[in-house]
Short mmCIF file of C-alpha atoms (C1' of nucleotides) in Angstrom, two decimals:
data_model
loop_
_atom_site.label_atom_id
_atom_site.label_comp_id
_atom_site.label_asym_id
_atom_site.label_seq_id
_atom_site.Cartn_x
_atom_site.Cartn_y
_atom_site.Cartn_z
CA UNK A 1 113.89 95.98 74.39
CA UNK A 2 117.14 97.13 75.44
CA UNK A 3 118.54 96.35 78.81
CA UNK A 4 118.33 98.15 82.18
CA UNK A 5 121.18 100.42 82.65
CA UNK A 6 122.18 100.35 86.53
CA UNK A 7 124.27 102.55 88.33
CA UNK A 8 125.24 101.44 92.03
CA UNK A 9 126.67 103.46 94.99
CA UNK A 10 127.82 101.63 98.00
CA UNK A 11 130.25 102.01 99.97
CA UNK A 12 130.78 98.63 101.36
CA UNK A 13 133.60 97.03 98.65
CA UNK A 14 132.33 93.49 98.71
CA UNK A 15 128.30 94.30 98.34
CA UNK A 16 129.31 96.65 95.69
CA UNK A 17 130.80 93.88 94.11
CA UNK A 18 128.49 91.67 94.64
CA UNK A 19 125.66 93.60 93.59
CA UNK A 20 127.71 94.59 90.42
CA UNK A 21 128.05 91.22 89.14
CA UNK A 22 124.51 89.93 90.06
CA UNK A 23 123.47 92.92 88.10
CA UNK A 24 125.78 91.78 85.38
CA UNK A 25 124.89 88.65 85.34
CA UNK A 26 121.47 89.27 84.40
CA UNK A 27 120.48 88.80 80.66
CA UNK A 28 117.90 92.12 80.78
CA UNK A 29 120.45 94.61 82.66
CA UNK A 30 124.04 95.78 82.60
CA UNK A 31 125.79 97.90 85.44
CA UNK A 32 127.08 101.05 84.10
CA UNK A 33 128.76 102.12 87.06
CA UNK A 34 129.57 101.31 90.44
CA UNK A 35 130.81 103.97 93.19
CA UNK A 36 131.88 103.97 96.56
CA UNK A 37 130.75 107.36 97.22
CA UNK A 38 128.79 110.59 96.12
CA UNK A 39 131.91 112.30 94.83
CA UNK A 40 131.57 113.77 91.26
CA UNK A 41 127.99 112.33 91.79
CA UNK A 42 126.46 114.22 88.66
CA UNK A 43 129.50 113.74 86.22
CA UNK A 44 129.36 110.16 86.92
CA UNK A 45 125.39 109.75 86.50
CA UNK A 46 126.23 112.40 83.01
CA UNK A 47 128.75 109.72 81.90
CA UNK A 48 127.04 106.36 82.83
CA UNK A 49 123.35 107.52 81.76
CA UNK A 50 121.68 104.94 84.02
CA UNK A 51 118.22 104.24 83.55
CA UNK A 52 117.72 103.65 87.45
CA UNK A 53 120.37 104.19 90.14
CA UNK A 54 120.74 102.34 93.69
CA UNK A 55 121.53 104.21 96.36
CA UNK A 56 123.08 102.89 99.85
CA UNK A 57 122.06 105.37 102.63
CA UNK A 58 124.49 105.07 104.73
CA UNK A 59 127.74 106.24 102.95
CA UNK A 60 131.20 108.09 103.78
CA UNK A 61 130.82 112.08 102.71
CA UNK A 62 127.39 112.86 101.14
CA UNK A 63 125.19 110.39 102.23
CA UNK A 64 122.34 108.73 100.06
CA UNK A 65 119.31 111.06 101.32
CA UNK A 66 121.43 114.04 100.08
CA UNK A 67 122.54 112.45 97.17
CA UNK A 68 118.49 111.18 96.14
CA UNK A 69 117.73 115.18 96.55
CA UNK A 70 120.69 116.23 94.10
CA UNK A 71 119.72 113.34 91.62
CA UNK A 72 116.12 114.25 91.74
CA UNK A 73 116.72 118.22 90.89
CA UNK A 74 119.50 117.44 88.23
CA UNK A 75 117.89 114.21 86.86
CA UNK A 76 114.24 114.52 88.05
CA UNK A 77 113.42 111.63 85.49
CA UNK A 78 115.97 108.80 87.07
CA UNK A 79 114.05 106.69 89.65
CA UNK A 80 116.31 106.03 92.77
CA UNK A 81 116.48 103.03 94.86
CA UNK A 82 117.28 103.28 98.47
CA UNK A 83 119.12 100.24 99.91
CA UNK A 84 119.60 100.56 103.80
CA UNK A 85 119.56 98.44 106.73
CA UNK A 86 117.58 101.20 108.36
CA UNK A 87 113.95 101.10 108.81
CA UNK A 88 113.27 103.63 111.07
CA UNK A 89 110.52 106.39 110.46
CA UNK A 90 113.04 108.89 110.40
CA UNK A 91 115.26 107.64 107.38
CA UNK A 92 112.18 106.28 105.39
CA UNK A 93 110.49 109.18 105.91
CA UNK A 94 113.58 111.56 104.79
CA UNK A 95 114.31 109.24 102.02
CA UNK A 96 110.89 109.14 100.15
CA UNK A 97 110.44 113.06 100.64
CA UNK A 98 113.93 113.37 99.13
CA UNK A 99 112.50 111.63 96.44
CA UNK A 100 113.32 108.22 96.15
CA UNK A 101 110.97 105.89 93.95
CA UNK A 102 111.89 102.71 96.16
CA UNK A 103 113.22 101.35 99.69
CA UNK A 104 114.52 98.16 99.96
CA UNK A 105 116.04 96.66 103.33
CA UNK A 106 119.48 95.01 103.05
CA UNK A 107 117.79 91.83 104.12
CA UNK A 108 115.91 91.22 100.84
CA UNK A 109 117.53 88.46 98.68
CA UNK A 110 119.35 88.50 95.51
CA UNK A 111 116.42 88.05 93.60
CA UNK A 112 114.38 91.00 95.11
CA UNK A 113 117.15 92.93 94.23
CA UNK A 114 116.88 92.38 90.80
CA UNK A 115 112.96 92.10 90.82
CA UNK A 116 113.11 95.91 92.07
CA UNK A 117 115.11 97.18 89.68
CA UNK A 118 113.00 95.86 87.02
CA UNK A 119 109.84 97.24 88.81
CA UNK A 120 111.08 100.63 89.35
CA UNK A 121 111.74 100.86 85.73
CA UNK A 122 108.41 100.09 85.05
CA UNK A 123 107.12 102.81 86.76
CA UNK A 124 106.45 100.69 90.09
CA UNK A 125 107.66 101.57 93.71
CA UNK A 126 109.21 98.61 94.74
CA UNK A 127 109.21 98.65 98.84
CA UNK A 128 110.24 96.00 101.30
CA UNK A 129 107.05 94.68 102.98
CA UNK A 130 107.68 96.62 106.72
CA UNK A 131 108.62 99.28 104.95
CA UNK A 132 105.40 99.71 102.67
CA UNK A 133 103.35 98.97 105.54
CA UNK A 134 104.68 102.08 107.35
CA UNK A 135 104.65 104.23 104.44
CA UNK A 136 100.91 103.34 104.35
CA UNK A 137 100.57 103.94 108.34
CA UNK A 138 102.15 107.34 107.78
CA UNK A 139 99.82 108.17 104.87
CA UNK A 140 96.93 107.15 107.24
CA UNK A 141 97.63 108.98 110.22
CA UNK A 142 98.59 112.08 108.25
CA UNK A 143 95.59 112.01 106.85
CA UNK A 144 94.22 111.45 110.48
CA UNK A 145 92.46 108.29 111.78
CA UNK A 146 88.76 109.58 112.85
CA UNK A 147 88.61 111.67 110.02
CA UNK A 148 85.43 110.92 107.75
CA UNK A 149 84.26 113.69 110.74
CA UNK A 150 81.69 115.93 109.47
CA UNK A 151 80.58 118.64 111.63
CA UNK A 152 77.80 119.98 109.30
CA UNK A 153 79.37 122.75 108.23
CA UNK A 154 77.10 125.09 105.80
CA UNK A 155 78.48 126.13 102.29
CA UNK A 156 79.43 129.51 103.34
CA UNK A 157 81.11 128.13 106.39
CA UNK A 158 83.02 125.89 104.71
CA UNK A 159 84.16 128.90 102.09
CA UNK A 160 85.08 130.89 105.02
CA UNK A 161 87.08 128.11 106.56
CA UNK A 162 89.01 127.51 103.32
CA UNK A 163 89.86 131.12 103.11
CA UNK A 164 90.90 130.98 106.69
CA UNK A 165 93.60 128.25 105.91
CA UNK A 166 95.02 129.88 103.29
CA UNK A 167 96.13 132.26 106.17
CA UNK A 168 93.79 135.33 105.43
CA UNK A 169 92.36 138.06 108.22
CA UNK A 170 88.85 137.93 108.50
CA UNK A 171 89.18 141.51 106.35
CA UNK A 172 90.69 139.83 103.86
CA UNK A 173 88.29 136.78 103.64
CA UNK A 174 85.09 139.49 103.71
CA UNK A 175 86.93 141.05 100.88
CA UNK A 176 87.29 137.68 98.81
CA UNK A 177 84.19 136.23 99.67
CA UNK A 178 82.10 139.72 98.57
CA UNK A 179 80.44 140.03 102.50
CA UNK A 180 80.54 142.19 104.98
CA UNK A 181 83.88 141.94 107.92
CA UNK A 182 80.75 141.57 110.34
CA UNK A 183 79.34 138.36 108.40
CA UNK A 184 82.31 136.72 108.36
CA UNK A 185 82.64 137.14 112.25
CA UNK A 186 79.22 135.82 111.97
CA UNK A 187 80.13 132.53 110.57
CA UNK A 188 83.31 132.40 112.51
CA UNK A 189 81.13 132.07 115.47
CA UNK A 190 79.23 129.54 113.97
CA UNK A 191 82.34 127.25 112.89
CA UNK A 192 83.46 127.77 116.54
CA UNK A 193 80.40 126.38 117.91
CA UNK A 194 80.43 123.27 115.35
CA UNK A 195 84.34 122.60 115.62
CA UNK A 196 84.07 122.90 119.39
CA UNK A 197 87.08 125.37 119.59
CA UNK A 198 87.51 128.80 120.55
CA UNK A 199 89.99 130.48 118.33
CA UNK A 200 90.93 130.95 114.93
CA UNK A 201 93.97 128.95 115.42
CA UNK A 202 92.25 125.98 116.68
CA UNK A 203 89.98 125.50 113.94
CA UNK A 204 92.60 125.97 111.40
CA UNK A 205 94.64 123.27 113.40
CA UNK A 206 91.10 121.06 113.18
CA UNK A 207 90.68 121.66 109.47
CA UNK A 208 93.90 120.72 108.60
CA UNK A 209 94.33 118.16 110.37
CA UNK A 210 90.99 116.78 109.69
CA UNK A 211 91.49 117.48 106.05
CA UNK A 212 87.83 119.35 106.74
CA UNK A 213 88.16 121.42 103.51
CA UNK B 1 102.79 77.29 110.39
CA UNK B 2 98.99 77.18 110.18
CA UNK B 3 97.59 77.84 106.49
CA UNK B 4 96.09 81.47 105.99
CA UNK B 5 92.80 81.95 106.17
CA UNK B 6 91.31 83.96 103.55
CA UNK B 7 87.99 85.37 103.01
CA UNK B 8 86.67 86.60 99.63
CA UNK B 9 84.32 89.54 98.78
CA UNK B 10 83.64 89.82 95.16
CA UNK B 11 80.26 90.23 93.23
CA UNK B 12 81.50 88.94 89.84
CA UNK B 13 80.34 85.01 90.16
CA UNK B 14 83.29 84.04 87.58
CA UNK B 15 85.84 85.80 89.52
CA UNK B 16 84.71 84.87 92.79
CA UNK B 17 85.19 81.18 91.67
CA UNK B 18 88.28 81.47 90.43
CA UNK B 19 89.77 83.11 93.38
CA UNK B 20 88.36 80.45 95.64
CA UNK B 21 89.88 77.83 93.77
CA UNK B 22 93.14 79.62 93.27
CA UNK B 23 93.43 80.37 97.04
CA UNK B 24 92.13 76.65 97.84
CA UNK B 25 94.56 74.90 95.58
CA UNK B 26 97.46 76.26 97.75
CA UNK B 27 98.85 74.17 100.71
CA UNK B 28 99.50 77.20 102.85
CA UNK B 29 96.02 79.10 102.43
CA UNK B 30 92.60 77.94 102.57
CA UNK B 31 89.36 80.06 101.54
CA UNK B 32 87.01 80.47 104.46
CA UNK B 33 84.15 82.43 102.64
CA UNK B 34 83.72 83.58 99.57
CA UNK B 35 80.60 86.44 99.46
CA UNK B 36 78.97 88.33 96.65
CA UNK B 37 78.26 91.28 98.75
CA UNK B 38 78.74 93.02 102.24
CA UNK B 39 75.38 92.18 103.69
CA UNK B 40 75.78 90.60 107.04
CA UNK B 41 79.53 92.05 106.55
CA UNK B 42 80.35 91.34 110.27
CA UNK B 43 78.69 88.24 111.03
CA UNK B 44 80.47 86.64 108.30
CA UNK B 45 83.80 87.97 109.37
CA UNK B 46 83.17 86.74 113.01
CA UNK B 47 81.84 83.38 111.48
CA UNK B 48 84.92 82.85 108.90
CA UNK B 49 87.59 84.24 111.12
CA UNK B 50 89.93 85.16 108.32
CA UNK B 51 93.34 86.21 108.68
CA UNK B 52 93.38 88.23 105.63
CA UNK B 53 90.29 89.74 103.75
CA UNK B 54 90.38 90.25 99.72
CA UNK B 55 87.75 92.84 99.08
CA UNK B 56 86.42 94.10 95.60
CA UNK B 57 86.04 98.22 95.76
CA UNK B 58 83.36 97.74 93.00
CA UNK B 59 79.97 95.85 94.33
CA UNK B 60 76.53 96.69 94.60
CA UNK B 61 74.99 97.67 98.07
CA UNK B 62 78.03 98.96 100.43
CA UNK B 63 81.18 99.28 98.36
CA UNK B 64 84.63 98.10 99.41
CA UNK B 65 85.49 101.58 100.69
CA UNK B 66 82.88 101.46 103.25
CA UNK B 67 83.35 97.76 103.73
CA UNK B 68 87.16 98.30 104.90
CA UNK B 69 86.18 101.00 107.11
CA UNK B 70 83.68 99.09 109.09
CA UNK B 71 85.84 96.32 108.84
CA UNK B 72 88.75 98.45 110.32
CA UNK B 73 86.58 99.71 113.15
CA UNK B 74 85.41 96.45 114.33
CA UNK B 75 87.99 94.12 113.55
CA UNK B 76 91.21 96.24 113.34
CA UNK B 77 93.58 93.61 113.51
CA UNK B 78 92.56 91.92 109.83
CA UNK B 79 94.52 93.31 107.09
CA UNK B 80 92.25 94.07 103.92
CA UNK B 81 93.63 93.73 100.31
CA UNK B 82 92.02 95.76 98.11
CA UNK B 83 91.40 94.39 94.64
CA UNK B 84 90.13 96.73 91.94
CA UNK B 85 90.21 98.23 88.33
CA UNK B 86 90.65 101.61 89.57
CA UNK B 87 93.75 103.35 89.74
CA UNK B 88 92.69 106.68 90.17
CA UNK B 89 93.67 109.25 92.99
CA UNK B 90 90.17 108.99 94.50
CA UNK B 91 89.79 105.35 94.72
CA UNK B 92 93.45 104.85 95.97
CA UNK B 93 93.36 107.58 98.50
CA UNK B 94 89.79 106.86 99.87
CA UNK B 95 90.38 102.91 99.97
CA UNK B 96 94.05 103.84 101.90
CA UNK B 97 92.37 106.18 103.87
CA UNK B 98 89.86 103.89 104.98
CA UNK B 99 92.44 101.39 106.50
CA UNK B 100 93.18 98.93 103.59
CA UNK B 101 96.78 97.36 103.95
CA UNK B 102 97.30 96.68 100.18
CA UNK B 103 95.67 97.64 97.17
CA UNK B 104 95.81 95.33 94.13
CA UNK B 105 95.25 95.86 90.24
CA UNK B 106 92.63 93.20 88.79
CA UNK B 107 95.41 93.01 85.76
CA UNK B 108 97.51 91.22 88.60
CA UNK B 109 98.41 87.86 87.67
CA UNK B 110 97.09 84.43 89.53
CA UNK B 111 100.42 84.34 91.24
CA UNK B 112 100.49 87.81 92.61
CA UNK B 113 97.31 87.53 94.40
CA UNK B 114 98.89 84.91 96.25
CA UNK B 115 102.14 86.49 96.82
CA UNK B 116 100.08 89.75 98.05
CA UNK B 117 98.12 87.64 100.49
CA UNK B 118 101.25 85.97 101.90
CA UNK B 119 102.84 89.56 102.26
CA UNK B 120 100.17 91.42 103.83
CA UNK B 121 99.98 88.39 106.27
CA UNK B 122 103.52 89.22 107.11
CA UNK B 123 103.37 92.67 107.92
CA UNK B 124 103.78 94.02 104.22
CA UNK B 125 101.60 96.19 102.36
CA UNK B 126 101.46 95.01 98.69
CA UNK B 127 100.79 97.15 96.03
CA UNK B 128 100.72 96.98 92.27
CA UNK B 129 103.63 98.76 90.66
CA UNK B 130 101.37 101.96 89.38
CA UNK B 131 99.67 102.49 92.79
CA UNK B 132 102.88 102.22 94.96
CA UNK B 133 104.49 104.76 92.95
CA UNK B 134 100.92 106.78 93.20
CA UNK B 135 101.18 106.35 96.88
CA UNK B 136 104.84 107.35 97.23
CA UNK B 137 103.55 110.54 94.88
CA UNK B 138 100.96 111.67 96.81
CA UNK B 139 102.68 110.95 100.32
CA UNK B 140 105.57 113.24 98.80
CA UNK B 141 103.18 115.99 97.60
CA UNK B 142 101.32 116.02 101.06
CA UNK B 143 104.55 116.90 102.71
CA UNK B 144 105.26 119.79 100.27
CA UNK B 145 107.51 119.88 97.51
CA UNK B 146 109.78 122.68 98.58
CA UNK B 147 110.01 121.05 102.16
CA UNK B 148 113.34 120.62 103.66
CA UNK B 149 113.44 124.24 104.32
CA UNK B 150 114.29 124.76 107.76
CA UNK B 151 114.27 128.04 108.94
CA UNK B 152 117.10 128.11 111.81
CA UNK B 153 114.41 127.87 114.37
CA UNK B 154 116.27 128.13 117.99
CA UNK B 155 115.69 125.39 120.32
CA UNK B 156 112.84 127.77 122.26
CA UNK B 157 111.27 128.91 119.14
CA UNK B 158 110.29 125.23 117.97
CA UNK B 159 109.12 124.68 121.49
CA UNK B 160 106.77 127.73 121.16
CA UNK B 161 105.51 126.55 118.12
CA UNK B 162 104.87 123.27 119.25
CA UNK B 163 102.72 124.15 121.43
CA UNK B 164 101.16 126.83 119.36
CA UNK B 165 100.00 123.59 117.00
CA UNK B 166 98.51 122.30 119.85
CA UNK B 167 95.96 125.00 119.81
CA UNK B 168 97.11 127.09 123.09
CA UNK B 169 97.24 130.58 123.57
CA UNK B 170 100.26 132.76 124.48
CA UNK B 171 99.19 132.92 127.98
CA UNK B 172 99.02 129.19 128.06
CA UNK B 173 102.04 128.61 126.33
CA UNK B 174 103.95 130.98 128.77
CA UNK B 175 102.40 128.72 131.63
CA UNK B 176 103.15 125.40 130.21
CA UNK B 177 106.78 126.28 129.07
CA UNK B 178 107.34 128.27 132.56
CA UNK B 179 108.20 131.46 131.07
CA UNK B 180 106.50 134.94 131.17
CA UNK B 181 103.87 135.99 128.66
CA UNK B 182 106.05 139.02 127.28
CA UNK B 183 109.05 135.87 126.20
CA UNK B 184 106.50 134.01 124.33
CA UNK B 185 105.72 137.09 122.40
CA UNK B 186 109.04 137.79 121.82
CA UNK B 187 109.73 134.38 120.62
CA UNK B 188 106.83 134.96 118.38
CA UNK B 189 107.98 137.94 116.71
CA UNK B 190 111.28 135.93 115.99
CA UNK B 191 109.26 133.23 114.85
CA UNK B 192 107.28 135.74 112.28
CA UNK B 193 110.26 137.24 110.95
CA UNK B 194 111.95 133.50 110.27
CA UNK B 195 109.39 132.46 108.86
CA UNK B 196 108.15 135.56 106.95
CA UNK B 197 104.60 135.45 108.19
CA UNK B 198 102.49 138.24 110.25
CA UNK B 199 100.12 136.04 112.35
CA UNK B 200 99.63 133.20 114.58
CA UNK B 201 97.60 131.30 112.05
CA UNK B 202 99.72 131.64 109.24
CA UNK B 203 102.42 130.14 111.48
CA UNK B 204 100.45 127.13 112.35
CA UNK B 205 99.56 126.87 108.40
CA UNK B 206 103.07 126.71 107.73
CA UNK B 207 104.36 124.59 110.44
CA UNK B 208 101.79 122.19 110.05
CA UNK B 209 102.35 122.07 105.96
CA UNK B 210 105.78 121.77 106.00
CA UNK B 211 106.26 119.85 109.12
CA UNK B 212 108.25 122.00 110.69
CA UNK B 213 107.71 120.39 114.14
"C1'" DC C 1 137.89 140.41 125.87
"C1'" DA C 2 134.87 142.51 122.62
"C1'" DT C 3 131.05 140.41 119.76
"C1'" DT C 4 127.20 138.00 118.86
"C1'" DC C 5 123.37 134.75 119.53
"C1'" DC C 6 119.85 133.33 122.46
"C1'" DA C 7 116.54 133.32 126.10
"C1'" DT C 8 114.42 136.27 129.22
"C1'" DC C 9 111.48 140.10 130.50
"C1'" DA C 10 109.06 145.20 130.39
"C1'" DC C 11 105.87 148.90 128.41
"C1'" DC C 12 103.42 150.93 124.69
"C1'" DC C 13 100.21 151.33 121.35
"C1'" DT C 14 97.06 149.38 117.98
"C1'" DA C 15 95.08 145.93 115.30
"C1'" DT C 16 92.44 141.97 115.01
"C1'" DT C 17 89.65 138.45 117.63
"C1'" DG C 18 86.31 136.21 120.66
"C1'" DT C 19 81.60 136.58 122.77
"C1'" DG C 20 77.12 138.10 123.67
"C1'" DG C 21 73.59 140.02 122.05
"C1'" DG C 22 70.45 141.55 118.17
"C1'" DA C 23 67.78 142.52 113.70
"C1'" DT C 24 66.43 141.66 108.41
"C1'" DG C 25 65.06 138.78 104.23
"C1'" DC C 26 64.85 134.40 101.92
"C1'" DC C 27 64.34 130.14 101.81
"C1'" DT C 28 62.37 125.02 102.89
"C1'" DT C 29 59.60 121.98 106.26
"C1'" DT C 30 55.61 121.32 108.73
"C1'" DA D 1 50.86 130.52 108.20
"C1'" DA D 2 54.09 129.13 111.65
"C1'" DA D 3 58.88 127.63 112.59
"C1'" DG D 4 63.18 126.99 111.72
"C1'" DG D 5 67.55 127.12 109.56
"C1'" DC D 6 70.66 129.80 106.91
"C1'" DA D 7 73.04 134.17 105.30
"C1'" DT D 8 73.53 138.59 106.03
"C1'" DC D 9 74.86 142.55 108.62
"C1'" DC D 10 75.29 145.79 112.86
"C1'" DC D 11 76.39 146.86 117.96
"C1'" DA D 12 79.44 146.98 122.38
"C1'" DC D 13 82.85 145.48 125.16
"C1'" DA D 14 86.64 142.42 126.57
"C1'" DA D 15 90.89 139.38 125.43
"C1'" DT D 16 94.31 138.49 122.59
"C1'" DA D 17 97.58 139.12 119.41
"C1'" DG D 18 100.87 142.28 116.50
"C1'" DG D 19 104.57 145.72 116.03
"C1'" DG D 20 108.30 148.67 118.19
"C1'" DT D 21 111.68 149.70 121.09
"C1'" DG D 22 115.28 148.26 124.39
"C1'" DA D 23 116.93 146.02 128.63
"C1'" DT D 24 119.59 142.08 131.04
"C1'" DG D 25 122.48 138.15 131.74
"C1'" DG D 26 124.84 133.63 130.00
"C1'" DA D 27 126.90 131.18 126.48
"C1'" DA D 28 129.70 130.50 122.44
"C1'" DT D 29 133.04 132.19 119.12
"C1'" DG D 30 136.72 134.49 117.45
#
DNA sequence: CATTCCATCACCCTATTGTGGGATGCCTTT
DNA sequence: AAAGGCATCCCACAATAGGGTGATGGAATG
């Protein structure tokens, strides 16, 4: 098995050098580029042909989050590992949404860096402990805690609700379900009763937040 | 530092015994219970007082996913580590939604089990590589691929939209923002233009799906 | 200082929704 | 056979929302 080609983006000179030698010293990986900023990002990547990219978030000029978005667009196959001191929701969320495949806190020890590189190369998503936990929590809350609710909606009511959260009007729903406008309205009344809401909008919100469909 | 109290739920006798001795042999942890099913789940937990629970998904009677939901309700502070052979979306998704704090594939080697137990105890969320990657992908897609849209909503427009996804009517929004009904409508018209939608409902859907607020 | 953007409000008219009835026919359960 | 739930439809009336047009004052920009 050939060695893992790692490219590095880190503005801090000392850290960049340290990581370079850390990686270079490993038998199963090599550092094919160490850059201080994202100038000429794409050209650098084309030239270096990395298997994995290690990307700092805080950098002068284009920051790591913008960079990962560009990389994912231009080279969707190359996993990007974020390294950062930030562990607030906003940074984690943005980096992962931008397409990062892993998120390391800089407190991680050298061996964890190396392990994470191997891990991401093999299809994993290495994340420092607290970050992984936050991701899980964000994930769990987007799905809503007290989900498993069920409001005893009938089949037809669910269908109507499903159409509703497509943004359709009653008329359009009537049309696409092949029933009359008045029937749709009738189902809506019933849905309102069961969900304890009093408008289209509230029903949609509840349905989306609680994944009722 | 006192040792980590681990409780074990696993229907397979051999695996259960193996895990028991594996854990018991570690200096920093002890196995305070090894159960073949979820009968008397809560009583067992109360009696064993575990710090961490290791839970198999496939079990006779109550399965691991139902069990984790019950545990999270009754003992929200105890992290639950799922162990399973399943790595399909449905199982991962359900287990994590039910409140699991980690998800290990049974292919994991013994040292990884032990590391995962320590990890989850310290606030991490250990997940086997492919699972972590799937969670990230699910996460990224629930947030919507072509998100990072921003529609240049003004401050006030965002405020109105925020109220809207609370389920409020125009009148209520006018009231709570201290502006007139007509002004709310005015902002709404502008929001519709910017989001390219034509109704309250569509705006709410777009705002929720793309996390515009 | 003219222009543009924004927040604010008003009025008119139409379209869509919300609410409260009620009716029919078809199931399944009792 | 009676009772209940469901899907289907209808009507009427009130409330809310959508679309068009325009006006005002303030802040920011050039």
